[in-house]
Coordinates of C-alpha atoms in Angstrom, one line a residue:
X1 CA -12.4 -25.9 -7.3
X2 CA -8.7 -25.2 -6.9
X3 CA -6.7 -25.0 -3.6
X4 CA -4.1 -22.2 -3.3
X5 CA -1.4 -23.4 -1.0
X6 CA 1.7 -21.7 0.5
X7 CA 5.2 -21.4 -0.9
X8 CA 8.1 -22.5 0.8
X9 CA 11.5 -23.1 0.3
X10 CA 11.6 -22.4 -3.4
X11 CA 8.1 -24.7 -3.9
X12 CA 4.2 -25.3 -3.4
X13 CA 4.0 -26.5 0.2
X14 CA 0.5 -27.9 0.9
X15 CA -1.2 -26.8 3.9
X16 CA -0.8 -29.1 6.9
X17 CA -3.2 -26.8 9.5
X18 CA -6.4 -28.6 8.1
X19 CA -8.1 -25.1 8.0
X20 CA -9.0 -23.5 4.6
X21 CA -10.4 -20.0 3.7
X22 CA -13.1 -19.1 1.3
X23 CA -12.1 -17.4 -2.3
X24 CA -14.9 -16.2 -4.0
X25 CA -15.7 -14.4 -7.3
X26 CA -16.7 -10.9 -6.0
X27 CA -19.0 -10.6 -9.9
X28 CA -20.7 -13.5 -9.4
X29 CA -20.7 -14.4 -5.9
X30 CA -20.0 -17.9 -6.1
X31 CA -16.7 -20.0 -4.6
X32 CA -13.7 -20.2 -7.0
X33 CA -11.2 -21.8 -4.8
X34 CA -10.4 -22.6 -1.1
X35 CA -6.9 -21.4 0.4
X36 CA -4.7 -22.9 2.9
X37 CA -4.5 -21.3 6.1
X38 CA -0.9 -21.4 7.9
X39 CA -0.5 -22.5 11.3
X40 CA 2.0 -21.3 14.0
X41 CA 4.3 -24.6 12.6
X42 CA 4.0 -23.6 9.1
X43 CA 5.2 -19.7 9.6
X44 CA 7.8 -21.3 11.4
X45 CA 9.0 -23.4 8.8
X46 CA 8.8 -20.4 5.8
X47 CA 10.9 -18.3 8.6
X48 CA 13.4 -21.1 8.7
X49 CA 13.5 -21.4 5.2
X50 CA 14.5 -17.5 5.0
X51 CA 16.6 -17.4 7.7
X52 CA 18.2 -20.6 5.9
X53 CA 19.2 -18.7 2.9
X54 CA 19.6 -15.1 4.3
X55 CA 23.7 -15.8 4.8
X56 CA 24.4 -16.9 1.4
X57 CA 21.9 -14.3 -0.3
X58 CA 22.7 -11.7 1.7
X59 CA 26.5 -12.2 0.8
X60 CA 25.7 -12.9 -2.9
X61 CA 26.7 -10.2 -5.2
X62 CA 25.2 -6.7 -6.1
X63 CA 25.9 -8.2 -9.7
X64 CA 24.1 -11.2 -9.1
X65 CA 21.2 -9.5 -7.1
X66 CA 20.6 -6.9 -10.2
X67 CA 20.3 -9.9 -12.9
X68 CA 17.8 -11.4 -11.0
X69 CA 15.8 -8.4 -10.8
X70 CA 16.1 -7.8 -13.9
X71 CA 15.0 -11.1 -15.1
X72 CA 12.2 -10.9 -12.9
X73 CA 10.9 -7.1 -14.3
X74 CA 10.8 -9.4 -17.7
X75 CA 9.3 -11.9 -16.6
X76 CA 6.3 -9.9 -15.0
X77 CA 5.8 -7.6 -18.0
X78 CA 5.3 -11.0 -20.3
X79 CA 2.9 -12.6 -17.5
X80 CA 0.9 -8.7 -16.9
X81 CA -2.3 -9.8 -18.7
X82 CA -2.1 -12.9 -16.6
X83 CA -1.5 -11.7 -13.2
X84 CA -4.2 -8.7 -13.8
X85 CA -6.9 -11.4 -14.5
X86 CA -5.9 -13.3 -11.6
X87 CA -6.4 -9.8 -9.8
X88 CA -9.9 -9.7 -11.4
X89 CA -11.6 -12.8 -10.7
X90 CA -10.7 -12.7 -7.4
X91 CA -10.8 -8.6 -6.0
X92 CA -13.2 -7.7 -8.6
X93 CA -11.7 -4.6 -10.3
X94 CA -11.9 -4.0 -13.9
X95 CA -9.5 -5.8 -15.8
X96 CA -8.1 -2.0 -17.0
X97 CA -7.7 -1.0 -13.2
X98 CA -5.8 -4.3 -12.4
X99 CA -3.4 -3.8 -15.5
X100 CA -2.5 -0.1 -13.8
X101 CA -2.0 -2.0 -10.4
X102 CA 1.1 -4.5 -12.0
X103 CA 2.7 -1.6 -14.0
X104 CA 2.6 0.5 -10.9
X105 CA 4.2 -2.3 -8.9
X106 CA 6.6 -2.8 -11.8
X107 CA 7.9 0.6 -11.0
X108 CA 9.6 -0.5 -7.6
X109 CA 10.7 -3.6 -9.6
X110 CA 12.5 -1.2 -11.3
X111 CA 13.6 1.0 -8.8
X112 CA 15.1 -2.7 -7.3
X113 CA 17.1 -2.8 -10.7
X114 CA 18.8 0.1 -9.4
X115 CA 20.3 -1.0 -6.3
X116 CA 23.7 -1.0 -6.6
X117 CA 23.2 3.0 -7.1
X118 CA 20.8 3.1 -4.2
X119 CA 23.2 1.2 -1.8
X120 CA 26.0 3.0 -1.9
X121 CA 27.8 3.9 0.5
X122 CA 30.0 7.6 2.1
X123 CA 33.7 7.7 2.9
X124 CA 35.6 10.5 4.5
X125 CA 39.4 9.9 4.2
X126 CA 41.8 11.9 6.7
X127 CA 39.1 13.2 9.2
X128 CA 42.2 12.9 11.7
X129 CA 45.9 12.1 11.1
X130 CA 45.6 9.0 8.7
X131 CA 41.7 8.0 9.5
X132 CA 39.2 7.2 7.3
X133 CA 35.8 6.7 8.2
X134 CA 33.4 4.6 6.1
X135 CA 29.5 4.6 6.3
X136 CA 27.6 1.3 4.5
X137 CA 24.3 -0.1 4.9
X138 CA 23.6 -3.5 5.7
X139 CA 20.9 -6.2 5.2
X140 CA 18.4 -7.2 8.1
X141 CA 18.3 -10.7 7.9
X142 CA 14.3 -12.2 7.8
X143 CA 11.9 -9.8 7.0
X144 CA 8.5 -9.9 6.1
X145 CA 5.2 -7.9 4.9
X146 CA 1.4 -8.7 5.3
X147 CA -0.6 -7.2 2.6
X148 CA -4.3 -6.5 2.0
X149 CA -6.8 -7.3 -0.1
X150 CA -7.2 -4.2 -2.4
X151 CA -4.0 -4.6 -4.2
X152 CA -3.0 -8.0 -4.0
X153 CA -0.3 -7.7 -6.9
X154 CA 1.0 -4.1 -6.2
X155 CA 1.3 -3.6 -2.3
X156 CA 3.6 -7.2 -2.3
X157 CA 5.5 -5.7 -5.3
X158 CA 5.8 -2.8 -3.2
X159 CA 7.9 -5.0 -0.6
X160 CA 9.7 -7.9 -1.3
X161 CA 11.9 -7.0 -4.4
X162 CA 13.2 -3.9 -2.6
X163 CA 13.9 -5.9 0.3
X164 CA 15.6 -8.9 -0.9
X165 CA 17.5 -6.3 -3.5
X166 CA 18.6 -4.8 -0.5
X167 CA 20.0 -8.5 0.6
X168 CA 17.5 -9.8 3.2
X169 CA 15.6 -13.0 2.6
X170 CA 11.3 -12.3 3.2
X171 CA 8.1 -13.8 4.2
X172 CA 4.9 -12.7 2.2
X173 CA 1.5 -13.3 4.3
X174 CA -0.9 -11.8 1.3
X175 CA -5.2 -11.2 2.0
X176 CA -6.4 -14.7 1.9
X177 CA -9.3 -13.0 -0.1
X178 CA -7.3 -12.8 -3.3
X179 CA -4.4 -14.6 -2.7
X180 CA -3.8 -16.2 -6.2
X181 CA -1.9 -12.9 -7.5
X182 CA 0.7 -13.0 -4.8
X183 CA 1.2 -16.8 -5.1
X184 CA 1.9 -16.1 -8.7
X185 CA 4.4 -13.1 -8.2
X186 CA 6.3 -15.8 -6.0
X187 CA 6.7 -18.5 -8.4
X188 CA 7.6 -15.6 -11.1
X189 CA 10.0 -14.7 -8.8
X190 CA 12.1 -18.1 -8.5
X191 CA 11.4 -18.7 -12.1
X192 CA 13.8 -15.7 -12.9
X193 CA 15.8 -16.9 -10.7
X194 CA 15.5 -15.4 -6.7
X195 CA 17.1 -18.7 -5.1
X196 CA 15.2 -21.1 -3.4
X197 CA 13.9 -19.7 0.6
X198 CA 14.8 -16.0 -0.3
X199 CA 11.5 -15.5 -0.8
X200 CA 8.4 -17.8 1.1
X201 CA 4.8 -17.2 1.3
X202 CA 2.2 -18.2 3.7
X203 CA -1.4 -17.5 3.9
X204 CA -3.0 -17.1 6.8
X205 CA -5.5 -15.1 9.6
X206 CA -4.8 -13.8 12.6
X207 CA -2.8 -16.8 14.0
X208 CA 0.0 -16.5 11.1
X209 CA 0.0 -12.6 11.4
X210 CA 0.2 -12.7 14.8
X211 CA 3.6 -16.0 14.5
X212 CA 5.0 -13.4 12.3
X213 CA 4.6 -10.1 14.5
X214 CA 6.3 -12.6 17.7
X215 CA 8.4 -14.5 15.9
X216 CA 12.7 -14.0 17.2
X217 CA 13.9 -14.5 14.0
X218 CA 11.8 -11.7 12.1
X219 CA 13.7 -8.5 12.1
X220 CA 11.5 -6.4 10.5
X221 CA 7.6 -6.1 10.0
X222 CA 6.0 -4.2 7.3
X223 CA 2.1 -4.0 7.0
X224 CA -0.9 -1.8 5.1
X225 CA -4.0 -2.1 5.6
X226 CA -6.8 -0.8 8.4
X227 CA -5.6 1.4 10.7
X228 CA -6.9 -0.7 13.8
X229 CA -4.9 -3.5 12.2
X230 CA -1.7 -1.5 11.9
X231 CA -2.3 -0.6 15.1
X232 CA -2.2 -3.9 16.5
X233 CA 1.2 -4.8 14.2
X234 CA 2.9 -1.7 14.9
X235 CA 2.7 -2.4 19.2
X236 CA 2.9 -6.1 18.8
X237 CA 6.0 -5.9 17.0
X238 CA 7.8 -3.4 18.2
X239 CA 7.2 -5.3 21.6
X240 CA 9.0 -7.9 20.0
X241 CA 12.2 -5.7 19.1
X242 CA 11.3 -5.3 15.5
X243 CA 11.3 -2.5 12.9
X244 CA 7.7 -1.4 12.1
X245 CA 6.5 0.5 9.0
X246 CA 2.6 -0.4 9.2
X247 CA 0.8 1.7 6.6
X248 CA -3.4 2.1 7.8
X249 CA -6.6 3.7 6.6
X250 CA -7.4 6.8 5.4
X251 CA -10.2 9.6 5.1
X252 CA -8.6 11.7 2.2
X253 CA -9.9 15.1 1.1
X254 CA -9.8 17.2 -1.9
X255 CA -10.0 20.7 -1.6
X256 CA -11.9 23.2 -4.4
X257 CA -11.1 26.6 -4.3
X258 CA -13.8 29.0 -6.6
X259 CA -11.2 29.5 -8.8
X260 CA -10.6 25.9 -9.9
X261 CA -11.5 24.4 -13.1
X262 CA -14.8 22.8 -12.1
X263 CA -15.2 20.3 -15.1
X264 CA -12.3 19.2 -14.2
X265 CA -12.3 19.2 -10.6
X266 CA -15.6 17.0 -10.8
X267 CA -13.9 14.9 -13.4
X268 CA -10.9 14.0 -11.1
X269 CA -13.4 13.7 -8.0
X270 CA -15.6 11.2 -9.4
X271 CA -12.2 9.0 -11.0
X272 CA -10.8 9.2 -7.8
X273 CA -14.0 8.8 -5.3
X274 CA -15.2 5.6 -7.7
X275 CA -12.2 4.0 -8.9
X276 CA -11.6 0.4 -7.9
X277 CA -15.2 0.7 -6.3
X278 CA -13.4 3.0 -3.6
X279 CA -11.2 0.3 -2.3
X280 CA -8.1 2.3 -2.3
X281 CA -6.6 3.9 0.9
X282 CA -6.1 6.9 -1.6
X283 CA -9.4 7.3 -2.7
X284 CA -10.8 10.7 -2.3
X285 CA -13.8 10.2 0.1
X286 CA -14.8 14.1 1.0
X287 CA -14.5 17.0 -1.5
X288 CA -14.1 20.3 0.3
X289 CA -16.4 22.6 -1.6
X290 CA -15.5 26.3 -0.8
X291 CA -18.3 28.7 -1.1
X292 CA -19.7 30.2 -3.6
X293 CA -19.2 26.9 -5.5
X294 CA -21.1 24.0 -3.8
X295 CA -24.4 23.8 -5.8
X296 CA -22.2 23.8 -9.5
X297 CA -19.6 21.4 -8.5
X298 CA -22.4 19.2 -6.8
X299 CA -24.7 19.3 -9.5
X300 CA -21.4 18.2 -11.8
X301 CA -19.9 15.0 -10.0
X302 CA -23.8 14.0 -9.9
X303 CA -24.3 14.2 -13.8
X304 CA -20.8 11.9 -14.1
X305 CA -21.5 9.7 -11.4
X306 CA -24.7 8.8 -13.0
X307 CA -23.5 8.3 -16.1
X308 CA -20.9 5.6 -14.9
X309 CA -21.2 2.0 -15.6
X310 CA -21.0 -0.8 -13.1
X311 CA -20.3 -4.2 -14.4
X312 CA -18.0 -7.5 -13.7
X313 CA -14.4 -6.7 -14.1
X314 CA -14.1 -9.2 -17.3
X315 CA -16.1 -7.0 -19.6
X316 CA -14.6 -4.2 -21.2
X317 CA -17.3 -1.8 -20.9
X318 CA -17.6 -1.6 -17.7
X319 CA -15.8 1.1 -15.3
X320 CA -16.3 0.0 -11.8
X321 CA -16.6 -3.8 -10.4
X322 CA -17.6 -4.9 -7.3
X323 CA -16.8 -5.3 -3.7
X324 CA -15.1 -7.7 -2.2
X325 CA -17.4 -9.6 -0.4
X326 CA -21.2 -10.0 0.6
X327 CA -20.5 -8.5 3.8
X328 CA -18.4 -5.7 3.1
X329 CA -21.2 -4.3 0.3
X330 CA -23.3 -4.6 2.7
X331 CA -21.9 -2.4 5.2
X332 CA -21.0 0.3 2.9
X333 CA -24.8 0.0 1.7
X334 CA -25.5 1.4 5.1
X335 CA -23.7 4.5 5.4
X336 CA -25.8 5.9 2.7
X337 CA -29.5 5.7 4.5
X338 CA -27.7 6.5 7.9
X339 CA -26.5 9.9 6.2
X340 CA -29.9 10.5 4.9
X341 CA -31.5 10.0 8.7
X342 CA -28.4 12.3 10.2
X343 CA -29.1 15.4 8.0
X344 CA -27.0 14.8 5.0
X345 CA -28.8 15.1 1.7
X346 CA -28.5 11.8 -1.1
X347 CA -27.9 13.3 -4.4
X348 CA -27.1 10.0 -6.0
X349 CA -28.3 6.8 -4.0
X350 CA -26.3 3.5 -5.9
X351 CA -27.3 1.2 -2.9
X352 CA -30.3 -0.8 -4.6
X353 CA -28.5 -1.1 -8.2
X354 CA -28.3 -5.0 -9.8
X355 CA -26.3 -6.1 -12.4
X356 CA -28.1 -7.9 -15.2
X357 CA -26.8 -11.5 -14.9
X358 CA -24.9 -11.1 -11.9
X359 CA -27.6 -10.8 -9.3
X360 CA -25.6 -12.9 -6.7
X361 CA -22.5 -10.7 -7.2
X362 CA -21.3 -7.5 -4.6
X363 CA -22.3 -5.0 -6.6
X364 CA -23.4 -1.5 -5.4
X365 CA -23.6 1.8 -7.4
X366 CA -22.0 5.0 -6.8
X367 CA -23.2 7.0 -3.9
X368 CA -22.9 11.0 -3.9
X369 CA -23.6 12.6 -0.4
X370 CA -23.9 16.9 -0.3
X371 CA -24.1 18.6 3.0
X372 CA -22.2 16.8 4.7
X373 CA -20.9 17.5 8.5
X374 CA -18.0 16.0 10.0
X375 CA -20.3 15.0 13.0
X376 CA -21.7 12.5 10.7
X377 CA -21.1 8.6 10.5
X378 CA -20.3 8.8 6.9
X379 CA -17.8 11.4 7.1
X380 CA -15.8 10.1 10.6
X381 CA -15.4 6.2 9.4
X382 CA -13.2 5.0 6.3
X383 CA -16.1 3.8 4.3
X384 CA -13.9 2.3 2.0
X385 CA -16.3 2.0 -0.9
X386 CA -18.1 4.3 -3.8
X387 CA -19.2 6.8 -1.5
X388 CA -18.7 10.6 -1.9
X389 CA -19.5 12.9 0.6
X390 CA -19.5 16.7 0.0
X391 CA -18.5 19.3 2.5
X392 CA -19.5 23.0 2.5
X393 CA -17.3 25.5 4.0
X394 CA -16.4 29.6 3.5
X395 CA -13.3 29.8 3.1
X396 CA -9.5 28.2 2.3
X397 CA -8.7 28.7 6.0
X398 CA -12.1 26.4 6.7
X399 CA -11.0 24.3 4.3
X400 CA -7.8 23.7 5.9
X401 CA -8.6 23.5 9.4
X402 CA -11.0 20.6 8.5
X403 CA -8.6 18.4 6.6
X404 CA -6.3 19.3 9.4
X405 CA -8.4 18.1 12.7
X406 CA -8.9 14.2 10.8
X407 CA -7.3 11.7 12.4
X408 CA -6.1 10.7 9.6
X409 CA -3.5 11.9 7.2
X410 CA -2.7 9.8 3.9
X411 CA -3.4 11.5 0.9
X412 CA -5.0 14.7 0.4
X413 CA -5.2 17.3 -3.0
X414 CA -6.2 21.1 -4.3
X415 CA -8.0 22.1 -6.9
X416 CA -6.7 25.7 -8.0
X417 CA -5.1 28.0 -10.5
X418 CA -4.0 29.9 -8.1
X419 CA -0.4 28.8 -7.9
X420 CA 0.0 30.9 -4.2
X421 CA -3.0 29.0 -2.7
X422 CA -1.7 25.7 -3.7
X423 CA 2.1 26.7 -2.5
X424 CA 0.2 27.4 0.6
X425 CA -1.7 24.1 0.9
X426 CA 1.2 22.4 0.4
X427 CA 3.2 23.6 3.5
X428 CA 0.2 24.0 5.7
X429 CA -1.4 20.7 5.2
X430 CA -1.0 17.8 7.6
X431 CA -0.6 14.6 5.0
X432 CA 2.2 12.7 3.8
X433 CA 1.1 12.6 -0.3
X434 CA -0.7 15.9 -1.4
X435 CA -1.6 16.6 -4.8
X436 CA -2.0 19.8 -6.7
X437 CA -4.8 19.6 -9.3
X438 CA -4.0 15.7 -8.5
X439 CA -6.5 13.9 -7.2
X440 CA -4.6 10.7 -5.8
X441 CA -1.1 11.4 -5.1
X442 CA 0.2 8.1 -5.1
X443 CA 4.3 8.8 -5.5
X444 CA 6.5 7.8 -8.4
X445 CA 8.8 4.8 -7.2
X446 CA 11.5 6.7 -6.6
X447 CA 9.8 8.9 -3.9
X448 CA 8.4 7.1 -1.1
X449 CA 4.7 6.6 0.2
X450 CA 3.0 7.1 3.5
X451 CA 0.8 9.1 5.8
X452 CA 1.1 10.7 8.8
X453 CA -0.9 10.8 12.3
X454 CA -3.6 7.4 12.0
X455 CA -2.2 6.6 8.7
X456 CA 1.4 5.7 9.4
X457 CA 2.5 4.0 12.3
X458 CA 6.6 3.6 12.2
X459 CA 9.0 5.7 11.3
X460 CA 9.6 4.9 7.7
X461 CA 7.6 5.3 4.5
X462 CA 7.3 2.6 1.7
X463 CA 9.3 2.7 -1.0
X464 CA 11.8 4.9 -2.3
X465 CA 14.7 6.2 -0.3
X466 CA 12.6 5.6 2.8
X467 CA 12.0 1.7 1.9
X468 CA 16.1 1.5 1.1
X469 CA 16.9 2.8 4.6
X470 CA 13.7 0.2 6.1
X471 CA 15.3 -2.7 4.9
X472 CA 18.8 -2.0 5.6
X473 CA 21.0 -1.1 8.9
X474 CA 23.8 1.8 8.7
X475 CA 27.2 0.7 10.1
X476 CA 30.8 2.8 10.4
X477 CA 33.9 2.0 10.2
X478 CA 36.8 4.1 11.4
X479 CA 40.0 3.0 10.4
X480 CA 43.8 3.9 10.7
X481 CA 46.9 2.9 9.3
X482 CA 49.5 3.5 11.8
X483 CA 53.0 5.2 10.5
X484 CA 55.7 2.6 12.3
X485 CA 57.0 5.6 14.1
X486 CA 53.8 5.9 15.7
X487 CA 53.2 4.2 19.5
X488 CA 53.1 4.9 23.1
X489 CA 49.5 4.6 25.4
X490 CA 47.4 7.7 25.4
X491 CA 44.4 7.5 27.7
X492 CA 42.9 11.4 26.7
X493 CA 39.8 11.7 24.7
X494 CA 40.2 10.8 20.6
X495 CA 40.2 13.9 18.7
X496 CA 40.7 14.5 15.2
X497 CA 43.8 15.7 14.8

């Protein structure tokens, strides 16, 4: 049984807190490892570490910087087979979903790359008699990002390469229920050649998250995961005086009009409701079926859904794996008789499904859910696993108004060919991704991600343009060169003239 311990200061640093977590194999149920879990004394010496190398990084050159990154995009395109059956044997996805989840978090690798381009900075020459004023961005100094379970590889790849790009040094605190991707991405990363304490890693619970959230020499924070959780980051740290992007949960809806394509409507509501066993904060959870079409689209995403095959992530054939752990299949489990008690009517009931072989792994089918109200426990919590519910209303307007009154507003999508309508959804609906005939909107890496209202807590979205101007402070200079004739004391207001 292997022990997965923390990275510090440009090596493995073995846990010194005496306290170890659990990592399991989601398929079969059984204990693959143990991890090390950080004490206040260990965040404190990753921190150090960072805030060690931060002046010399941070000064190091936009030359230098790029090489890296580019050695690093190599590096993590040769090791993607690798890093995606890491992701398997310890999340559970199949081995084709985890494969998607490094090339999408190769994207901001790339978008790094770019950062000379992307740092750049404005100058206005003779705004006043021989003044020039000059805008740049800067570096923070120690940053660093806790990231969840369901995309152990991606969500980290999503942080730290724009950061230290951007010239800051970082702390990683990865889900200590998969933590052998993000231990990997680290050593990757010094291997190409990110010097050693730019980058440090430390697992951990709630005593290392909460070090980091308190700690003075943290600058900024960022976080996804529930939206209790980010929450919790978002106040604690912004006590502290620190920048906050902290991403949380989700409750995302896709809208179908009558006049949408409804092969292919139930085709993208069952990849997207299903996919990764619904352990994505973009997962559509609640299709929006506007009358007359309820009974047709129902009657489709039930013939798919049943079709689909659950199996462990290792074998090809199979389309969905399982949940993460014991506990958290368990829970989802109960949303589906709890919906049958409150009204709602179970078209497709995966709860009681076993996988030949694998009888001790978390593995639940796909669960379909029509009639849905939003007064229901199954429409109100993030379920966060294959769970579909179906909602029935009149109209667009309807429609709208319900997405709109969620708490929550992450991703949402339309189903139409009516390009008005979708024109319309766009501007009138309150989410930060939405998708037109899309089901999960997740950006490109050169546009940035986030939600708004329970989603997003911060002011900044991942990624992007929005993750450039996170990880980096704007500073301006104004500057003369004084003709010698010039002189003499003037106490009026500056002007520009």
């Amino acid at each position: 049984m292997k022990t997965i311990q923390h990275w510090i200061d440009g090596r493995i640093a073995e846990g010194a807190s005496g306290r170890y977590g659990v990592v399991t194999n989601p398929a079969t149920g059984e204990q693959t490892g143990q991890v090390a879990l950080a004490n206040t004394a260990e965040v404190d010496r990753a921190v150090a570490s960072a805030a060690e190398a931060f002046p010399s990084w941070s000064n190091s050159s936009l030359a230098q910087r790029t090489q890296v990154l580019f050695n690093y995009r190599e590096l993590l395109n040769a090791h993607r087979d690798e890093l995606a059956s890491l992701i398997t044997a310890e999340h559970g996805k199949v081995h084709s979903d985890a494969l998607g989840e490094v090339a999408r978090g190769l994207e901001i690798v790339e978008l790094a790359c770019g950062i000379p381009q992307l740092l750049k900075g404005e100058t206005s020459t003779q705004v006043s008699n021989r003044v020039d004023v000059e805008s740049i961005r800067q570096p923070l100094g120690v940053v660093a990002g806790i990231t969840p379970f369901n995309f152990p590889a991606m969500v980290p790849l999503w942080m730290f390469p724009l950061a230290i790009a951007c010239g800051n040094t970082f702390v990683l605190k990865p889900s200590e229920k998969d933590p052998s991707a993000a231990l990997r991405l680290v050593e990757l990363a010094s291997e190409a050649g990110v010097p050693d304490g730019v980058v440090n890693l430390v697992h951990g619970d709630k005593e290392a998250v909460d070090r980091l959230l308190e700690h003075p020499d943290i600058a900024a924070v960022s976080f996804v995961g529930s939206t209790p959780i980010a929450e919790h980051v978002h106040r604690t740290a912004s006590a502290n005086g620190k920048r906050v992007q902290a991403l949380g949960g989700a409750k995302n809806h896709m809208l179908v009009l009558p006049d949408a394509n409804l092969d292919q409507a139930a085709d993208a509501a069952v990849s997207a409701a299903y996919g990764s066993a619904g352990e994505r904060c973009m997962a559509v959870s609640v299709v929006v079926a506007v009358d007359p079409i309820g009974d047709e689209l129902v009657d489709k995403i039930a013939e798919r859904a049943r079709a689909l095959r659950v199996g462990p992530g290792t074998d090809p054939a199979s389309e969905m794996g399982p949940l993460i752990t014991r506990e958290h299949r368990d829970k989802v489990a109960s949303y589906v008789p709890k919906a049958r008690e409150q009204g709602a009517e179970v078209v497709v009931d995966g709860t009681e499904l076993k996988v030949e072989g694998y009888e001790n792994g978390f593995f639940i089918g796909v669960s379909l859910l029509d009639k849905v109200t939003p007064e229901m426990d199954a429409y109100q919590d993030e379920i966060f696993g294959p769970v579909l519910s179906v909602v029935r209303v009149p109209s667009y307007e309807e429609g709208l108004k319900l997405i709109n009154s969620s708490r929550w507003g992450n991703g949402t999508a339309i189903f139409t060919r009516d390009g008005g309508a979708a024109r319309r959804f766009k501007l009138e609906v309150q989410a930060g991704m939405v998708g037109v005939n899309v089901p999960i909107p997740v950006p490109v890496g050169y546009h940035s991600f986030g939600g708004w209202k329970d989603s997003l807590f911060g002011d900044h979205h991942i990624y992007g343009t929005d993750g450039i101007h996170f990880y980096t402070r704007g500073k301006v200079t104004t500057t003369r060169w004084p003709d010698p004739s010039d002189g003499g004391i003037d106490l009026g207001f500056p002007s520009n003239s």
